[in-house]
Coordinates of C-alpha atoms in Angstrom, one line a residue:
X1 CA 133.4 121.3 71.0
X2 CA 134.9 117.9 71.9
X3 CA 133.4 116.1 74.8
X4 CA 134.2 113.2 77.2
X5 CA 131.8 110.4 76.7
X6 CA 131.4 106.9 78.3
X7 CA 129.6 104.2 76.4
X8 CA 128.6 101.0 78.1
X9 CA 128.3 97.7 76.3
X10 CA 130.8 98.9 73.6
X11 CA 132.2 95.6 72.6
X12 CA 129.8 95.0 69.7
X13 CA 126.6 96.4 68.1
X14 CA 125.3 99.9 68.6
X15 CA 127.9 100.7 71.2
X16 CA 130.9 99.6 69.2
X17 CA 129.8 101.5 66.1
X18 CA 129.0 104.6 68.2
X19 CA 132.4 104.8 70.0
X20 CA 134.2 104.6 66.7
X21 CA 132.1 107.3 65.2
X22 CA 132.5 109.6 68.2
X23 CA 136.2 109.0 68.4
X24 CA 136.5 109.8 64.7
X25 CA 134.9 113.2 65.5
X26 CA 137.6 113.9 68.0
X27 CA 135.7 113.3 71.2
X28 CA 137.4 111.5 74.1
X29 CA 135.5 108.2 74.3
X30 CA 135.7 105.5 76.9
X31 CA 134.5 102.2 75.5
X32 CA 133.1 100.2 78.5
X33 CA 133.1 96.5 78.3
X34 CA 133.4 93.6 80.7
X35 CA 136.3 91.1 81.0
X36 CA 138.7 92.9 78.6
X37 CA 141.4 90.5 79.4
X38 CA 139.2 87.5 78.6
X39 CA 136.0 87.2 76.6
X40 CA 136.4 90.7 75.2
X41 CA 140.2 90.7 74.7
X42 CA 139.8 90.6 71.0
X43 CA 137.2 93.4 70.9
X44 CA 139.5 95.5 73.1
X45 CA 142.5 94.8 70.9
X46 CA 140.7 95.7 67.7
X47 CA 139.6 99.1 69.2
X48 CA 143.1 99.8 70.4
X49 CA 144.5 98.8 67.0
X50 CA 142.8 101.9 65.6
X51 CA 145.6 103.9 67.2
X52 CA 143.4 106.7 68.5
X53 CA 144.6 108.2 71.8
X54 CA 141.1 109.6 72.4
X55 CA 139.5 106.2 72.2
X56 CA 140.1 104.3 75.4
X57 CA 138.8 100.9 76.5
X58 CA 137.8 100.6 80.1
X59 CA 136.8 97.5 82.1
X60 CA 133.2 97.9 83.0
X61 CA 130.6 95.4 84.2
X62 CA 127.3 97.2 84.8
X63 CA 126.1 94.5 87.1
X64 CA 129.0 95.1 89.4
X65 CA 128.9 98.3 91.4
X66 CA 132.7 98.1 92.3
X67 CA 133.5 97.9 88.5
X68 CA 131.2 100.9 87.9
X69 CA 132.9 102.9 90.6
X70 CA 136.3 102.1 89.3
X71 CA 135.5 103.0 85.7
X72 CA 133.9 106.4 86.7
X73 CA 136.8 107.1 89.1
X74 CA 139.3 106.5 86.2
X75 CA 137.5 108.9 83.9
X76 CA 137.3 111.5 86.6
X77 CA 141.0 111.2 87.4
X78 CA 142.0 111.4 83.7
X79 CA 139.5 114.0 82.4
X80 CA 138.0 115.7 85.5
X81 CA 134.6 115.7 83.8
X82 CA 132.1 113.5 81.9
X83 CA 129.8 115.2 79.4
X84 CA 127.7 112.2 78.3
X85 CA 126.9 108.7 79.4
X86 CA 125.4 106.3 76.9
X87 CA 123.7 103.5 78.8
X88 CA 123.8 100.9 76.0
X89 CA 124.7 97.6 77.7
X90 CA 121.9 95.0 77.4
X91 CA 121.0 91.4 77.0
X92 CA 118.0 89.7 75.3
X93 CA 116.3 86.3 75.4
X94 CA 113.3 84.7 73.8
X95 CA 110.9 82.1 75.2
X96 CA 108.1 81.8 77.7
X97 CA 108.7 83.5 81.1
X98 CA 108.0 80.3 83.1
X99 CA 110.7 78.4 81.2
X100 CA 113.4 80.7 82.6
X101 CA 114.8 80.3 86.1
X102 CA 114.7 83.2 88.6
X103 CA 118.5 83.7 88.3
X104 CA 118.1 84.1 84.5
X105 CA 115.3 86.7 84.6
X106 CA 117.1 88.5 87.5
X107 CA 120.1 88.7 85.2
X108 CA 118.1 90.4 82.5
X109 CA 116.7 93.0 84.9
X110 CA 120.2 93.5 86.5
X111 CA 121.8 94.1 83.2
X112 CA 119.2 96.1 81.3
X113 CA 117.7 98.1 84.2
X114 CA 119.4 97.9 87.6
X115 CA 122.8 98.3 85.9
X116 CA 121.6 101.3 84.0
X117 CA 120.4 102.9 87.3
X118 CA 123.7 102.1 89.0
X119 CA 125.6 103.6 86.1
X120 CA 123.5 106.7 86.2
X121 CA 123.8 107.1 90.0
X122 CA 127.6 106.8 89.6
X123 CA 128.0 109.6 87.1
X124 CA 125.5 112.1 88.5
X125 CA 127.8 113.6 91.1
X126 CA 130.3 114.6 88.3
X127 CA 127.5 116.0 86.1
X128 CA 125.8 117.8 88.9
X129 CA 129.0 119.5 90.1
X130 CA 130.0 120.6 86.6
X131 CA 126.4 121.9 86.0
X132 CA 125.9 120.0 82.8
X133 CA 125.6 116.5 81.3
X134 CA 123.8 114.3 79.0
X135 CA 122.3 110.9 79.8
X136 CA 121.4 108.7 76.8
X137 CA 119.5 105.5 77.5
X138 CA 119.1 102.8 74.9
X139 CA 115.6 101.5 75.4
X140 CA 113.5 99.7 72.8
X141 CA 110.3 99.8 70.9
X142 CA 109.2 97.1 73.3
X143 CA 109.7 99.5 76.1
X144 CA 106.4 101.1 74.9
X145 CA 104.7 98.2 73.1
X146 CA 104.7 94.6 74.6
X147 CA 105.5 91.4 72.7
X148 CA 104.9 87.9 73.9
X149 CA 107.8 85.6 74.5
X150 CA 110.2 88.2 75.8
X151 CA 108.4 89.2 79.0
X152 CA 111.5 90.0 81.2
X153 CA 113.2 91.9 78.4
X154 CA 110.0 93.9 77.9
X155 CA 109.8 94.5 81.7
X156 CA 113.3 95.8 81.8
X157 CA 112.8 98.2 78.9
X158 CA 109.4 99.5 80.3
X159 CA 111.3 100.1 83.6
X160 CA 114.0 102.0 81.7
X161 CA 111.4 104.2 80.1
X162 CA 109.7 105.2 83.4
X163 CA 112.9 105.7 85.3
X164 CA 114.5 107.8 82.6
X165 CA 111.5 110.1 82.1
X166 CA 110.9 110.6 85.8
X167 CA 114.6 111.2 86.4
X168 CA 114.7 113.7 83.5
X169 CA 112.3 115.9 85.4
X170 CA 114.5 115.9 88.5
X171 CA 117.7 116.7 86.5
X172 CA 116.5 119.3 84.0
X173 CA 116.9 122.2 86.5
X174 CA 120.5 121.0 87.1
X175 CA 121.4 121.4 83.4
X176 CA 121.5 117.6 82.8
X177 CA 119.5 116.5 79.8
X178 CA 118.1 113.1 79.0
X179 CA 117.6 111.2 75.7
X180 CA 115.7 107.9 75.4
X181 CA 116.5 106.1 72.2
X182 CA 113.9 103.5 71.1
X183 CA 115.2 101.2 68.4
X184 CA 113.1 98.7 66.5
X185 CA 114.5 95.4 65.3
X186 CA 118.1 95.6 64.2
X187 CA 120.6 93.0 63.1
X188 CA 123.1 93.1 66.0
X189 CA 124.8 90.4 68.1
X190 CA 122.1 91.0 70.7
X191 CA 119.8 88.6 68.8
X192 CA 122.5 85.9 68.8
X193 CA 122.9 86.0 72.6
X194 CA 119.5 84.7 73.8
X195 CA 119.6 82.9 77.1
X196 CA 118.7 79.2 76.9
X197 CA 115.7 78.5 79.2
X198 CA 116.6 76.9 82.5
X199 CA 113.5 74.8 82.5
X200 CA 113.3 73.5 78.9
X201 CA 110.6 71.0 79.9
X202 CA 108.1 73.8 80.2
X203 CA 108.6 74.8 76.6
X204 CA 106.3 72.1 75.2
X205 CA 103.4 73.5 77.2
X206 CA 103.9 76.9 75.5
X207 CA 103.9 75.7 71.9
X208 CA 101.9 78.6 70.8
X209 CA 104.5 81.0 72.1
X210 CA 107.2 79.1 70.3
X211 CA 105.3 79.2 67.1
X212 CA 104.8 83.0 67.5
X213 CA 108.5 83.5 68.2
X214 CA 109.4 81.4 65.2
X215 CA 107.1 83.4 63.0
X216 CA 108.5 86.7 64.5
X217 CA 112.1 85.6 63.9
X218 CA 111.3 84.7 60.3
X219 CA 109.6 88.0 59.7
X220 CA 112.4 89.9 61.3
X221 CA 115.1 88.0 59.3
X222 CA 113.3 88.8 56.0
X223 CA 113.1 92.5 57.1
X224 CA 116.8 92.5 57.9
X225 CA 117.6 91.1 54.4
X226 CA 115.4 93.5 52.6
X227 CA 116.5 96.9 51.1
X228 CA 114.2 98.6 53.6
X229 CA 115.7 96.8 56.6
X230 CA 117.1 98.7 59.6
X231 CA 120.9 99.1 59.8
X232 CA 122.7 99.3 63.2
X233 CA 124.5 102.4 62.1
X234 CA 121.2 104.3 62.3
X235 CA 121.0 103.8 66.0
X236 CA 124.7 104.7 66.5
X237 CA 124.1 107.8 64.3
X238 CA 121.2 108.8 66.5
X239 CA 123.5 108.6 69.5
X240 CA 126.1 110.8 67.8
X241 CA 123.6 113.3 66.6
X242 CA 122.0 113.6 70.0
X243 CA 125.3 114.3 71.6
X244 CA 126.1 116.9 68.9
X245 CA 122.7 118.7 69.4
X246 CA 122.3 121.6 71.7
X247 CA 120.6 120.7 75.0
X248 CA 117.5 122.8 74.0
X249 CA 117.2 120.8 70.7
X250 CA 117.3 117.3 72.3
X251 CA 113.9 115.6 72.4
X252 CA 113.2 113.3 75.3
X253 CA 112.6 110.3 73.0
X254 CA 113.9 109.3 69.6
X255 CA 112.4 106.4 67.7
X256 CA 114.8 104.7 65.3
X257 CA 113.6 102.1 62.8
X258 CA 111.1 101.8 60.0
X259 CA 109.3 98.9 61.7
X260 CA 108.1 100.9 64.7
X261 CA 107.2 104.4 63.5
X262 CA 103.9 104.0 65.4
X263 CA 105.8 104.4 68.6
X264 CA 106.4 108.0 67.8
X265 CA 102.6 108.6 67.7
X266 CA 102.2 106.8 71.0
X267 CA 105.0 109.0 72.5
X268 CA 103.3 112.2 71.3
X269 CA 100.0 111.2 72.8
X270 CA 101.6 110.2 76.1
X271 CA 103.5 113.4 76.3
X272 CA 100.3 115.4 76.2
X273 CA 98.9 113.4 79.1
X274 CA 102.2 113.6 81.0
X275 CA 102.2 117.4 80.7
X276 CA 98.6 117.6 82.0
X277 CA 99.5 115.5 85.0
X278 CA 102.5 117.6 85.9
X279 CA 100.5 120.8 85.6
X280 CA 97.6 119.3 87.6
X281 CA 99.9 118.2 90.5
X282 CA 101.7 121.5 90.5
X283 CA 105.1 120.3 89.1
X284 CA 104.7 122.7 86.1
X285 CA 102.8 125.9 85.4
X286 CA 100.1 125.9 82.8

């Protein structure tokens, strides 16, 4: 059965590959990206050049509630339903937290977390009224395990994890399912879009963090270039497979990447404790 799907952050990376794969399967896919007449004009044109009527580019800035509302209203007017939202938009930076201005760290949270919440809030009325829906949140392995040098990014992904799991408990009785995808390190444009610290003078005082980040980047780059390295298509395929699966067969979390398999073990342990807490407080029956 074909579905209507909205993917945020679809100009490059996981989102771009996913919208192409989903459109090739016959789904009606809305590729959300900001500034489609400017910075993303080329990305918009290349998607439109595929000549697929079921693949439509829509202006969408997840940090702008008016943009979100307009995109969702457009989909509602054209399709009358929305079967899946893929919250994929995100930004990344590397460096000591203190070296970044408040406006910069606020931007990370606004894009990776607040924007995700606003997108979800905007589509829930459609999904609730139709009695079905699927929310897919692209988190990260560092949404479960912390790394130094990316504190605000880690905070945004930890927030996504907590929000998505708590919300899934509210939405399950309404027929709306949730999937949290936790990628490891993948060679996507995300790593080329780090924000330059606003207070570069502080960097010298955190030489140890810079050394760790340099070592991390070198290790990751070697991993990317190795035969065992992760490939972006793996995350996009996880998105596609999750959408294709029946609601009953969708796990809450999917770990993708050979570098973070330990996160699956952490998830399994946390799930046991989470279940016990829900039973203990009367949210579930034993």
